Amino acid sequence: MATTTTRLLLGDLVSHAKNVPLRYVRPPSARPHLSAVEKSNATIPVVDLQELSGSGRAMVVKAIGSACQSDGFFQVKNHGIPDDVIGAMLRVSKEFFRLPESERLKSYSDDPSRTTRLSTSFNVRTEEVCNWRDFLRFHCYPLKDYVHEWPSNPSVFREVVGDYCKHARQLALRLLEAISESLGLEKDYMEKALAKQAQHMAINYYPPCPQPELTYGLPSHKDPNAITLLLQDGVSGLQVFRNGKWVAVDPIPNALVINIGDQIQVLSNDRYKSVLHRAVVNDSSERISIPTFYCPSPDAVIGPAQALVDEQHPAVYRSFTYGEYYDAFWNRGLQRESCLDMFRATNDPI
Ligand code: OGA
Ligand code: NI
């Protein structure tokens, strides 16, 4: 173990590096071109969820629907996850990545099918160029099935993260209800479509990088799940592809960034869009981001909602199990072309 440890994680290796090691360097045509990024955050909608359970519900549902349709991304305020739960989640995440490497490595695995694992980059088994990211990824619903696999150091990790997960799940379900309603479907349509449901979480750790122009934290991709709730610390790094340009989504304290994943795009028969996004790194600050990926269970059969299919709007996708989709996503690597294209309906006459 000792001979391989420095190669497994970015962690301590890079904190002293003056140059980005070659295995992280992208070819010139595939670099982030940071100077071309739109600085303004103003174009990504911010939705106040305060009235979602009150008399203003219809208006909030409408705002969510239009954000899903035109942007695929929005930030939410007054989302119901208490500030102290968020603060504790960010704190324990930082503490985990400050543990000695030997301690962190107890969770290491490069096998994407493991339900709790620490790893680096995206999928080190398949990729040629690595990403400037370490991450802890774990399943968290049903909580009791997975919590015993999670790190037990820091000592409060399981309690703090378990608490955050429960709140994040409640928020995901409220958003799925609003999304169903905004499409004119039964309130519980999306929740039911996800069958037994699943919830995965990642804690992404992006160390400072001496040459951020040469590499990515995470290259351009779309999320394969149903809906993602992203908690970020105060450091910028997330960018969304919009009208042909990359736009920085700068963090708003205690707000969460929500984005539509591929499964909602399929279920909505392309009414709502899963949008390309990426994470870039910087040369001065480490960054932590914590996505909650709310997903169907692997056995869920996903396809366009019947109510959204008619002569003018034929089914854009065939039906598939989420397990099939998820395997395809992990095996092909992060690419600009969407994994969705592999699941399009064929329009050939039968
Ligand atoms: C992801 C993701 C963005 C970020 O983990 O899928 O898009 O800012 N993360 O870390
Ligand atoms: Ni993502």
Short mmCIF file of C-alpha atoms and ligand atoms in Angstrom, two decimals, residues 73 218 221-225 228 238 259 277-278 291 293, ligand 2:
data_model
loop_
_atom_site.label_atom_id
_atom_site.label_comp_id
_atom_site.label_asym_id
_atom_site.label_seq_id
_atom_site.Cartn_x
_atom_site.Cartn_y
_atom_site.Cartn_z
CA PHE A 73 -30.21 25.18 -13.73
CA LEU A 218 -14.56 18.07 -13.75
CA HIS A 221 -20.86 16.70 -18.57
CA LYS A 222 -24.56 16.25 -17.90
CA ASP A 223 -25.71 14.52 -14.74
CA PRO A 224 -27.21 11.06 -15.40
CA ASN A 225 -29.61 11.09 -12.42
CA THR A 228 -29.05 17.31 -8.47
CA LEU A 238 -19.09 25.67 -11.23
CA ASN A 259 -30.05 21.11 -11.92
CA HIS A 277 -21.78 21.96 -16.80
CA ARG A 278 -18.21 21.66 -15.54
CA PRO A 291 -23.80 17.29 -4.88
CA PHE A 293 -27.84 13.06 -6.81
NI NI B 2 -22.49 17.33 -12.52
#
